[in-house]
PDB file of C-alpha atoms in Angstrom:
ATOM      1  CA  UNK A   1       1.647 -14.298  17.018  1.00 38.00           C
ATOM      2  CA  UNK A   2      -0.388 -17.457  16.682  1.00 48.00           C
ATOM      3  CA  UNK A   3       1.737 -19.212  14.078  1.00 64.00           C
ATOM      4  CA  UNK A   4       5.117 -19.205  12.379  1.00 65.00           C
ATOM      5  CA  UNK A   5       5.727 -20.901   9.043  1.00 71.00           C
ATOM      6  CA  UNK A   6       9.030 -20.830   7.196  1.00 72.00           C
ATOM      7  CA  UNK A   7      10.566 -22.104   3.989  1.00 76.00           C
ATOM      8  CA  UNK A   8      14.302 -22.084   3.360  1.00 77.00           C
ATOM      9  CA  UNK A   9      16.329 -22.382   0.163  1.00 73.00           C
ATOM     10  CA  UNK A  10      20.098 -22.350   0.590  1.00 59.00           C
ATOM     11  CA  UNK A  11      23.250 -24.305  -0.104  1.00 49.00           C
ATOM     12  CA  UNK A  12      23.029 -27.888   1.264  1.00 45.00           C
ATOM     13  CA  UNK A  13      24.198 -28.018   4.869  1.00 47.00           C
ATOM     14  CA  UNK A  14      25.301 -31.224   6.620  1.00 37.00           C
ATOM     15  CA  UNK A  15      23.453 -30.128   9.754  1.00 41.00           C
ATOM     16  CA  UNK A  16      20.115 -29.930   7.929  1.00 46.00           C
ATOM     17  CA  UNK A  17      17.919 -27.179   6.478  1.00 54.00           C
ATOM     18  CA  UNK A  18      19.251 -24.164   8.342  1.00 75.00           C
ATOM     19  CA  UNK A  19      21.034 -20.918   7.627  1.00 81.00           C
ATOM     20  CA  UNK A  20      24.752 -21.525   8.012  1.00 84.00           C
ATOM     21  CA  UNK A  21      26.764 -19.596  10.567  1.00 84.00           C
ATOM     22  CA  UNK A  22      28.952 -18.661   7.589  1.00 85.00           C
ATOM     23  CA  UNK A  23      26.070 -16.979   5.791  1.00 90.00           C
ATOM     24  CA  UNK A  24      26.966 -13.392   4.960  1.00 92.00           C
ATOM     25  CA  UNK A  25      23.529 -12.174   5.950  1.00 93.00           C
ATOM     26  CA  UNK A  26      24.171 -13.441   9.483  1.00 91.00           C
ATOM     27  CA  UNK A  27      27.797 -12.355   9.637  1.00 91.00           C
ATOM     28  CA  UNK A  28      27.731  -9.040   7.752  1.00 93.00           C
ATOM     29  CA  UNK A  29      24.127  -8.038   7.077  1.00 94.00           C
ATOM     30  CA  UNK A  30      24.843  -8.695   3.397  1.00 95.00           C
ATOM     31  CA  UNK A  31      21.340  -8.976   2.013  1.00 97.00           C
ATOM     32  CA  UNK A  32      17.901  -7.434   1.568  1.00 98.00           C
ATOM     33  CA  UNK A  33      14.408  -8.181   2.816  1.00 98.00           C
ATOM     34  CA  UNK A  34      10.756  -7.439   2.182  1.00 98.00           C
ATOM     35  CA  UNK A  35       7.599  -7.506   4.274  1.00 98.00           C
ATOM     36  CA  UNK A  36       4.106  -7.847   2.824  1.00 98.00           C
ATOM     37  CA  UNK A  37       0.734  -8.841   4.239  1.00 98.00           C
ATOM     38  CA  UNK A  38      -1.593 -11.579   3.050  1.00 98.00           C
ATOM     39  CA  UNK A  39      -5.267 -10.857   3.720  1.00 98.00           C
ATOM     40  CA  UNK A  40      -7.411 -13.980   3.722  1.00 96.00           C
ATOM     41  CA  UNK A  41      -4.706 -15.926   1.913  1.00 96.00           C
ATOM     42  CA  UNK A  42      -4.053 -13.322  -0.816  1.00 97.00           C
ATOM     43  CA  UNK A  43      -0.821 -11.352  -0.668  1.00 98.00           C
ATOM     44  CA  UNK A  44      -1.611  -7.665  -1.132  1.00 98.00           C
ATOM     45  CA  UNK A  45       0.405  -5.924  -3.875  1.00 98.00           C
ATOM     46  CA  UNK A  46       2.549  -9.031  -4.232  1.00 98.00           C
ATOM     47  CA  UNK A  47       4.028  -8.074  -7.611  1.00 98.00           C
ATOM     48  CA  UNK A  48       5.134  -4.696  -6.229  1.00 98.00           C
ATOM     49  CA  UNK A  49       6.870  -6.330  -3.276  1.00 98.00           C
ATOM     50  CA  UNK A  50       8.589  -9.023  -5.334  1.00 98.00           C
ATOM     51  CA  UNK A  51       9.674  -6.443  -7.891  1.00 97.00           C
ATOM     52  CA  UNK A  52      11.186  -4.177  -5.255  1.00 98.00           C
ATOM     53  CA  UNK A  53      12.995  -7.057  -3.539  1.00 98.00           C
ATOM     54  CA  UNK A  54      14.478  -8.077  -6.876  1.00 97.00           C
ATOM     55  CA  UNK A  55      15.536  -4.509  -7.721  1.00 97.00           C
ATOM     56  CA  UNK A  56      17.187  -3.995  -4.358  1.00 98.00           C
ATOM     57  CA  UNK A  57      18.991  -7.345  -4.578  1.00 97.00           C
ATOM     58  CA  UNK A  58      20.320  -6.460  -8.020  1.00 96.00           C
ATOM     59  CA  UNK A  59      21.573  -3.099  -6.734  1.00 96.00           C
ATOM     60  CA  UNK A  60      23.916  -4.916  -4.365  1.00 95.00           C
ATOM     61  CA  UNK A  61      24.894  -7.608  -6.869  1.00 93.00           C
ATOM     62  CA  UNK A  62      22.745 -10.575  -5.771  1.00 94.00           C
ATOM     63  CA  UNK A  63      21.440 -12.599  -8.712  1.00 90.00           C
ATOM     64  CA  UNK A  64      17.795 -13.601  -8.251  1.00 92.00           C
ATOM     65  CA  UNK A  65      17.228 -15.255 -11.648  1.00 89.00           C
ATOM     66  CA  UNK A  66      17.302 -18.884 -10.467  1.00 88.00           C
ATOM     67  CA  UNK A  67      15.759 -18.445  -7.017  1.00 92.00           C
ATOM     68  CA  UNK A  68      12.416 -20.183  -6.344  1.00 93.00           C
ATOM     69  CA  UNK A  69      10.910 -17.075  -4.781  1.00 94.00           C
ATOM     70  CA  UNK A  70       7.440 -17.364  -6.275  1.00 95.00           C
ATOM     71  CA  UNK A  71       7.088 -21.058  -5.462  1.00 94.00           C
ATOM     72  CA  UNK A  72       8.261 -20.485  -1.885  1.00 94.00           C
ATOM     73  CA  UNK A  73       5.759 -17.679  -1.417  1.00 96.00           C
ATOM     74  CA  UNK A  74       3.026 -19.931  -2.789  1.00 96.00           C
ATOM     75  CA  UNK A  75       4.035 -22.735  -0.443  1.00 94.00           C
ATOM     76  CA  UNK A  76       4.038 -20.508   2.636  1.00 95.00           C
ATOM     77  CA  UNK A  77       0.694 -18.985   1.655  1.00 96.00           C
ATOM     78  CA  UNK A  78      -0.772 -22.454   1.212  1.00 95.00           C
ATOM     79  CA  UNK A  79       0.435 -23.497   4.670  1.00 93.00           C
ATOM     80  CA  UNK A  80      -1.038 -20.338   6.209  1.00 93.00           C
ATOM     81  CA  UNK A  81      -4.402 -21.150   4.644  1.00 91.00           C
ATOM     82  CA  UNK A  82      -6.888 -18.321   4.734  1.00 92.00           C
ATOM     83  CA  UNK A  83      -5.347 -16.683   7.794  1.00 95.00           C
ATOM     84  CA  UNK A  84      -4.161 -13.065   7.662  1.00 97.00           C
ATOM     85  CA  UNK A  85      -0.365 -13.251   7.655  1.00 97.00           C
ATOM     86  CA  UNK A  86       2.765 -11.124   7.567  1.00 97.00           C
ATOM     87  CA  UNK A  87       5.149 -12.546   4.968  1.00 97.00           C
ATOM     88  CA  UNK A  88       8.804 -11.757   5.502  1.00 97.00           C
ATOM     89  CA  UNK A  89      11.246 -12.604   2.695  1.00 97.00           C
ATOM     90  CA  UNK A  90      14.957 -12.471   3.508  1.00 96.00           C
ATOM     91  CA  UNK A  91      17.561 -12.803   0.764  1.00 96.00           C
ATOM     92  CA  UNK A  92      21.305 -12.938   1.475  1.00 95.00           C
ATOM     93  CA  UNK A  93      24.395 -13.418  -0.645  1.00 93.00           C
ATOM     94  CA  UNK A  94      24.861 -16.832   0.973  1.00 90.00           C
ATOM     95  CA  UNK A  95      28.074 -18.463   2.125  1.00 85.00           C
ATOM     96  CA  UNK A  96      31.568 -17.411   1.096  1.00 76.00           C
ATOM     97  CA  UNK A  97      35.121 -17.440   2.368  1.00 74.00           C
ATOM     98  CA  UNK A  98      36.386 -14.632   4.574  1.00 78.00           C
ATOM     99  CA  UNK A  99      36.749 -11.158   3.136  1.00 79.00           C
ATOM    100  CA  UNK A 100      34.482  -8.244   2.420  1.00 83.00           C
ATOM    101  CA  UNK A 101      33.944  -8.928  -1.275  1.00 82.00           C
ATOM    102  CA  UNK A 102      33.157 -12.633  -1.771  1.00 76.00           C
ATOM    103  CA  UNK A 103      34.583 -13.661  -5.109  1.00 69.00           C
ATOM    104  CA  UNK A 104      33.550 -17.280  -4.473  1.00 67.00           C
ATOM    105  CA  UNK A 105      29.911 -16.731  -3.416  1.00 65.00           C
ATOM    106  CA  UNK A 106      27.828 -19.195  -5.427  1.00 68.00           C
ATOM    107  CA  UNK A 107      24.250 -19.456  -4.197  1.00 85.00           C
ATOM    108  CA  UNK A 108      22.113 -16.945  -2.366  1.00 91.00           C
ATOM    109  CA  UNK A 109      20.122 -17.903   0.719  1.00 92.00           C
ATOM    110  CA  UNK A 110      16.377 -17.299   0.654  1.00 94.00           C
ATOM    111  CA  UNK A 111      14.048 -17.497   3.633  1.00 94.00           C
ATOM    112  CA  UNK A 112      10.286 -16.857   3.625  1.00 95.00           C
ATOM    113  CA  UNK A 113       8.375 -16.791   6.905  1.00 94.00           C
ATOM    114  CA  UNK A 114       4.755 -16.141   7.806  1.00 95.00           C
ATOM    115  CA  UNK A 115       3.389 -14.857  11.090  1.00 95.00           C
ATOM    116  CA  UNK A 116      -0.157 -13.922  11.971  1.00 96.00           C
ATOM    117  CA  UNK A 117      -1.464 -10.413  11.272  1.00 97.00           C
ATOM    118  CA  UNK A 118      -4.260  -8.764  13.249  1.00 96.00           C
ATOM    119  CA  UNK A 119      -6.611  -5.931  12.204  1.00 96.00           C
ATOM    120  CA  UNK A 120      -5.741  -4.390  15.577  1.00 95.00           C
ATOM    121  CA  UNK A 121      -2.543  -3.165  13.897  1.00 95.00           C
ATOM    122  CA  UNK A 122      -4.561  -0.815  11.675  1.00 95.00           C
ATOM    123  CA  UNK A 123      -4.632   2.881  12.434  1.00 89.00           C
ATOM    124  CA  UNK A 124      -2.905   2.791  15.803  1.00 91.00           C
ATOM    125  CA  UNK A 125      -2.014   6.394  16.727  1.00 94.00           C
ATOM    126  CA  UNK A 126       1.657   7.160  17.221  1.00 97.00           C
ATOM    127  CA  UNK A 127       3.627   9.579  19.345  1.00 97.00           C
ATOM    128  CA  UNK A 128       7.017  10.320  17.803  1.00 98.00           C
ATOM    129  CA  UNK A 129      10.335  11.419  19.221  1.00 98.00           C
ATOM    130  CA  UNK A 130      13.413  12.601  17.329  1.00 97.00           C
ATOM    131  CA  UNK A 131      16.190  10.109  16.580  1.00 98.00           C
ATOM    132  CA  UNK A 132      19.650  11.424  17.366  1.00 97.00           C
ATOM    133  CA  UNK A 133      21.490   9.600  14.555  1.00 94.00           C
ATOM    134  CA  UNK A 134      21.001  11.141  11.084  1.00 97.00           C
ATOM    135  CA  UNK A 135      20.383   9.176   7.903  1.00 97.00           C
ATOM    136  CA  UNK A 136      23.033   9.532   5.219  1.00 97.00           C
ATOM    137  CA  UNK A 137      20.976  10.294   2.124  1.00 98.00           C
ATOM    138  CA  UNK A 138      24.103   9.946  -0.039  1.00 97.00           C
ATOM    139  CA  UNK A 139      24.493   6.252   0.855  1.00 97.00           C
ATOM    140  CA  UNK A 140      22.874   3.517  -1.234  1.00 94.00           C
ATOM    141  CA  UNK A 141      21.765   1.917   2.052  1.00 94.00           C
ATOM    142  CA  UNK A 142      19.315   4.761   2.627  1.00 96.00           C
ATOM    143  CA  UNK A 143      17.344   3.701  -0.459  1.00 94.00           C
ATOM    144  CA  UNK A 144      17.361  -0.091  -0.253  1.00 96.00           C
ATOM    145  CA  UNK A 145      15.702  -2.372   2.281  1.00 97.00           C
ATOM    146  CA  UNK A 146      18.941  -3.951   3.424  1.00 97.00           C
ATOM    147  CA  UNK A 147      19.606  -6.164   6.430  1.00 97.00           C
ATOM    148  CA  UNK A 148      21.882  -3.447   7.826  1.00 93.00           C
ATOM    149  CA  UNK A 149      19.205  -1.962  10.093  1.00 94.00           C
ATOM    150  CA  UNK A 150      21.229  -1.008  13.150  1.00 95.00           C
ATOM    151  CA  UNK A 151      20.639   2.757  12.798  1.00 96.00           C
ATOM    152  CA  UNK A 152      16.896   2.103  12.765  1.00 97.00           C
ATOM    153  CA  UNK A 153      17.170  -0.309  15.693  1.00 97.00           C
ATOM    154  CA  UNK A 154      19.017   2.270  17.789  1.00 97.00           C
ATOM    155  CA  UNK A 155      16.440   4.915  16.863  1.00 98.00           C
ATOM    156  CA  UNK A 156      13.691   2.510  17.953  1.00 98.00           C
ATOM    157  CA  UNK A 157      15.566   2.047  21.228  1.00 98.00           C
ATOM    158  CA  UNK A 158      15.581   5.814  21.711  1.00 98.00           C
ATOM    159  CA  UNK A 159      11.841   5.904  21.086  1.00 98.00           C
ATOM    160  CA  UNK A 160      11.218   3.179  23.653  1.00 98.00           C
ATOM    161  CA  UNK A 161      13.389   4.957  26.224  1.00 97.00           C
ATOM    162  CA  UNK A 162      11.490   8.204  25.574  1.00 97.00           C
ATOM    163  CA  UNK A 163       8.100   6.521  25.935  1.00 97.00           C
ATOM    164  CA  UNK A 164       7.313   7.200  22.270  1.00 98.00           C
ATOM    165  CA  UNK A 165       5.888   4.792  19.691  1.00 98.00           C
ATOM    166  CA  UNK A 166       8.420   5.557  16.964  1.00 98.00           C
ATOM    167  CA  UNK A 167      11.093   8.075  16.020  1.00 98.00           C
ATOM    168  CA  UNK A 168      11.473  10.551  13.187  1.00 98.00           C
ATOM    169  CA  UNK A 169      14.775  10.100  11.388  1.00 98.00           C
ATOM    170  CA  UNK A 170      16.324  13.140   9.701  1.00 98.00           C
ATOM    171  CA  UNK A 171      18.990  13.194   7.020  1.00 98.00           C
ATOM    172  CA  UNK A 172      22.319  15.022   7.053  1.00 98.00           C
ATOM    173  CA  UNK A 173      20.559  18.224   5.963  1.00 98.00           C
ATOM    174  CA  UNK A 174      18.169  18.035   8.911  1.00 98.00           C
ATOM    175  CA  UNK A 175      15.119  17.140   6.809  1.00 98.00           C
ATOM    176  CA  UNK A 176      12.688  14.541   8.146  1.00 98.00           C
ATOM    177  CA  UNK A 177      12.749  11.493   5.859  1.00 98.00           C
ATOM    178  CA  UNK A 178      11.069   8.546   7.612  1.00 98.00           C
ATOM    179  CA  UNK A 179      10.470   6.779  10.890  1.00 98.00           C
ATOM    180  CA  UNK A 180      12.277   3.641  12.009  1.00 98.00           C
ATOM    181  CA  UNK A 181       9.881   1.375  10.054  1.00 97.00           C
ATOM    182  CA  UNK A 182       7.693   3.617   7.914  1.00 98.00           C
ATOM    183  CA  UNK A 183       7.484   6.290   5.260  1.00 98.00           C
ATOM    184  CA  UNK A 184       6.445   9.755   6.361  1.00 98.00           C
ATOM    185  CA  UNK A 185       3.667  12.022   5.084  1.00 98.00           C
ATOM    186  CA  UNK A 186       2.521  15.473   6.177  1.00 98.00           C
ATOM    187  CA  UNK A 187      -0.438  17.648   5.260  1.00 98.00           C
ATOM    188  CA  UNK A 188       0.656  21.262   4.925  1.00 97.00           C
ATOM    189  CA  UNK A 189      -1.822  23.971   3.850  1.00 94.00           C
ATOM    190  CA  UNK A 190      -4.061  21.295   2.326  1.00 93.00           C
ATOM    191  CA  UNK A 191      -1.241  19.697   0.307  1.00 96.00           C
ATOM    192  CA  UNK A 192      -0.003  16.154   0.923  1.00 98.00           C
ATOM    193  CA  UNK A 193       3.788  16.117   1.149  1.00 98.00           C
ATOM    194  CA  UNK A 194       6.219  13.207   1.381  1.00 98.00           C
ATOM    195  CA  UNK A 195      10.022  13.303   1.140  1.00 98.00           C
ATOM    196  CA  UNK A 196      11.599  12.485  -2.246  1.00 98.00           C
ATOM    197  CA  UNK A 197      13.640   9.300  -2.482  1.00 97.00           C
ATOM    198  CA  UNK A 198      16.768  11.408  -2.939  1.00 97.00           C
ATOM    199  CA  UNK A 199      16.377  12.635   0.640  1.00 98.00           C
ATOM    200  CA  UNK A 200      17.142   9.115   1.850  1.00 97.00           C
ATOM    201  CA  UNK A 201      13.792   7.329   2.204  1.00 97.00           C
ATOM    202  CA  UNK A 202      12.804   3.899   0.934  1.00 97.00           C
ATOM    203  CA  UNK A 203      10.567   3.396  -2.081  1.00 97.00           C
ATOM    204  CA  UNK A 204       7.814   2.038   0.141  1.00 98.00           C
ATOM    205  CA  UNK A 205       5.076   0.020  -1.550  1.00 98.00           C
ATOM    206  CA  UNK A 206       2.416   1.644   0.625  1.00 98.00           C
ATOM    207  CA  UNK A 207       4.003   5.047  -0.013  1.00 98.00           C
ATOM    208  CA  UNK A 208       3.508   4.537  -3.750  1.00 98.00           C
ATOM    209  CA  UNK A 209      -0.081   3.421  -3.217  1.00 98.00           C
ATOM    210  CA  UNK A 210      -0.887   6.507  -1.140  1.00 98.00           C
ATOM    211  CA  UNK A 211       0.456   8.761  -3.897  1.00 98.00           C
ATOM    212  CA  UNK A 212      -1.609   6.810  -6.439  1.00 97.00           C
ATOM    213  CA  UNK A 213      -4.768   7.215  -4.357  1.00 97.00           C
ATOM    214  CA  UNK A 214      -4.041  10.902  -3.772  1.00 97.00           C
ATOM    215  CA  UNK A 215      -4.018  11.383  -7.541  1.00 97.00           C
ATOM    216  CA  UNK A 216      -7.315   9.520  -7.860  1.00 96.00           C
ATOM    217  CA  UNK A 217      -8.807  11.748  -5.136  1.00 95.00           C
ATOM    218  CA  UNK A 218      -7.714  14.887  -6.961  1.00 96.00           C
ATOM    219  CA  UNK A 219      -5.628  15.762  -3.922  1.00 96.00           C
ATOM    220  CA  UNK A 220      -2.765  18.166  -4.448  1.00 96.00           C
ATOM    221  CA  UNK A 221       0.404  16.331  -3.465  1.00 97.00           C
ATOM    222  CA  UNK A 222       4.146  16.652  -3.915  1.00 97.00           C
ATOM    223  CA  UNK A 223       7.437  14.958  -3.141  1.00 98.00           C
ATOM    224  CA  UNK A 224       9.187  17.709  -1.251  1.00 98.00           C
ATOM    225  CA  UNK A 225      11.854  17.877   1.431  1.00 98.00           C
ATOM    226  CA  UNK A 226      10.267  18.012   4.879  1.00 98.00           C
ATOM    227  CA  UNK A 227      12.448  20.767   6.281  1.00 98.00           C
ATOM    228  CA  UNK A 228      12.056  21.612   9.984  1.00 97.00           C
ATOM    229  CA  UNK A 229       9.943  24.739   9.229  1.00 97.00           C
ATOM    230  CA  UNK A 230       7.706  22.826   6.797  1.00 97.00           C
ATOM    231  CA  UNK A 231       7.140  19.938   9.192  1.00 96.00           C
ATOM    232  CA  UNK A 232       6.389  22.376  12.005  1.00 95.00           C
ATOM    233  CA  UNK A 233       3.559  23.809   9.892  1.00 95.00           C
ATOM    234  CA  UNK A 234       1.945  20.445   9.283  1.00 96.00           C
ATOM    235  CA  UNK A 235      -1.713  20.082  10.173  1.00 95.00           C
ATOM    236  CA  UNK A 236      -1.498  16.289   9.964  1.00 97.00           C
ATOM    237  CA  UNK A 237       1.316  13.746   9.943  1.00 98.00           C
ATOM    238  CA  UNK A 238       0.983  10.039   9.266  1.00 98.00           C
ATOM    239  CA  UNK A 239       3.179   7.001   8.682  1.00 98.00           C
ATOM    240  CA  UNK A 240       2.744   4.257   6.104  1.00 98.00           C
ATOM    241  CA  UNK A 241       4.017   0.727   5.818  1.00 98.00           C
ATOM    242  CA  UNK A 242       2.617  -2.581   4.646  1.00 98.00           C
ATOM    243  CA  UNK A 243       1.868  -3.997   8.090  1.00 97.00           C
ATOM    244  CA  UNK A 244       0.068  -1.023   9.654  1.00 97.00           C
ATOM    245  CA  UNK A 245      -1.069   0.546   6.348  1.00 97.00           C
ATOM    246  CA  UNK A 246      -1.614   4.091   7.726  1.00 97.00           C
ATOM    247  CA  UNK A 247      -0.673   5.201  11.230  1.00 97.00           C
ATOM    248  CA  UNK A 248      -1.814   8.685  12.302  1.00 96.00           C
ATOM    249  CA  UNK A 249       0.683  10.722  14.299  1.00 97.00           C
ATOM    250  CA  UNK A 250      -0.837  12.552  17.255  1.00 96.00           C
ATOM    251  CA  UNK A 251       2.335  14.160  18.631  1.00 96.00           C
ATOM    252  CA  UNK A 252       5.906  14.915  17.612  1.00 95.00           C
ATOM    253  CA  UNK A 253       7.885  15.412  20.783  1.00 92.00           C
ATOM    254  CA  UNK A 254       5.950  17.882  22.921  1.00 90.00           C
ATOM    255  CA  UNK A 255       4.058  19.255  19.925  1.00 91.00           C
ATOM    256  CA  UNK A 256       0.538  17.815  19.707  1.00 94.00           C
ATOM    257  CA  UNK A 257      -1.192  17.772  16.349  1.00 94.00           C
ATOM    258  CA  UNK A 258      -4.846  18.771  15.811  1.00 91.00           C
ATOM    259  CA  UNK A 259      -7.446  16.090  14.984  1.00 90.00           C
ATOM    260  CA  UNK A 260      -6.789  14.558  11.562  1.00 92.00           C
ATOM    261  CA  UNK A 261      -9.325  14.929   8.751  1.00 93.00           C
ATOM    262  CA  UNK A 262      -7.491  13.796   5.618  1.00 95.00           C
ATOM    263  CA  UNK A 263      -5.668  10.831   7.165  1.00 96.00           C
ATOM    264  CA  UNK A 264      -8.870   8.820   7.842  1.00 95.00           C
ATOM    265  CA  UNK A 265     -10.009   9.456   4.266  1.00 95.00           C
ATOM    266  CA  UNK A 266      -6.763   8.086   2.875  1.00 96.00           C
ATOM    267  CA  UNK A 267      -6.937   5.051   5.149  1.00 96.00           C
ATOM    268  CA  UNK A 268     -10.522   4.397   4.022  1.00 96.00           C
ATOM    269  CA  UNK A 269      -9.447   4.420   0.372  1.00 97.00           C
ATOM    270  CA  UNK A 270      -6.614   2.000   1.105  1.00 97.00           C
ATOM    271  CA  UNK A 271      -9.025  -0.353   2.871  1.00 97.00           C
ATOM    272  CA  UNK A 272     -11.248  -0.166  -0.220  1.00 97.00           C
ATOM    273  CA  UNK A 273      -8.242  -1.060  -2.368  1.00 98.00           C
ATOM    274  CA  UNK A 274      -7.429  -4.027  -0.122  1.00 98.00           C
ATOM    275  CA  UNK A 275     -10.998  -5.236  -0.474  1.00 98.00           C
ATOM    276  CA  UNK A 276     -10.937  -4.909  -4.274  1.00 97.00           C
ATOM    277  CA  UNK A 277      -7.656  -6.774  -4.576  1.00 97.00           C
ATOM    278  CA  UNK A 278      -8.138  -9.492  -1.931  1.00 97.00           C
ATOM    279  CA  UNK A 279     -11.940  -9.679  -1.426  1.00 97.00           C
ATOM    280  CA  UNK A 280     -11.395  -9.053   2.300  1.00 97.00           C
ATOM    281  CA  UNK A 281     -13.144  -6.170   4.046  1.00 96.00           C
ATOM    282  CA  UNK A 282     -11.125  -4.982   7.028  1.00 96.00           C
ATOM    283  CA  UNK A 283     -12.778  -2.969   9.800  1.00 92.00           C
ATOM    284  CA  UNK A 284     -12.007   0.744   9.823  1.00 87.00           C
ATOM    285  CA  UNK A 285     -10.229   1.653  13.073  1.00 86.00           C
ATOM    286  CA  UNK A 286     -11.650   4.402  15.316  1.00 78.00           C
ATOM    287  CA  UNK A 287     -10.369   7.930  14.757  1.00 65.00           C
ATOM    288  CA  UNK A 288      -7.765   8.551  17.508  1.00 61.00           C
ATOM    289  CA  UNK A 289      -8.522  11.036  20.226  1.00 54.00           C
ATOM    290  CA  UNK A 290      -5.874  13.735  20.205  1.00 55.00           C
TER     291      UNK A 290
END
């Protein structure tokens, strides 16, 4: 990454502007985060990202009403200039005395960072393995973007050890719900399928945009559990997140998928949407060779 910019808002610290070692985000993973991309200085789907961060913070009892989130985002964007950038916003409950529930927590900690983004991240094909640890779809943590990411980290470690690019994570019922960092889509008998939120996946901003574009395309789509038999029948599989937009899957374990036809069309529509919203035309990546 060619640059790193950060802005911090937290309780005054005698050692300067830094996250305290007593911060609950550092000590307990007590917080939430969001990642969005700024193309040419304009944050794509900014309102969606800020809204989700706020909703997720409220679900765990962090008050965001008096936080200078918008001004910090503006400041970081200004410092990044017209460069493409990945904006990471981290929000924690802040400092408190010992104990799991902090009755004396007073001010949340807010950190916004920017790192460079490259068009080379678009459309990179992925080979997936299977994560061994299931996702508990009954836990609130499965549906919020919390700092407690250790299950995903360990699944990513498994993928690296297996020589894969990412890992499919299944829930307690054995249904595929996501990868370590992305929402999951499959094309089955011409229908676009993605797991429902109740199966334990995040309400991804790019996931919502894909469903919106599928409607505009007149494409038959559904939120349906990706059971093992249904996923095995998939003609195409792809991943979505804000940094990579759409990532075609070329293999799941030893099973290789046929060349994708719908996935490039969806990616093209998302690139059109990025251009309309940010006035930046990104190059379409080559279709991966299976």
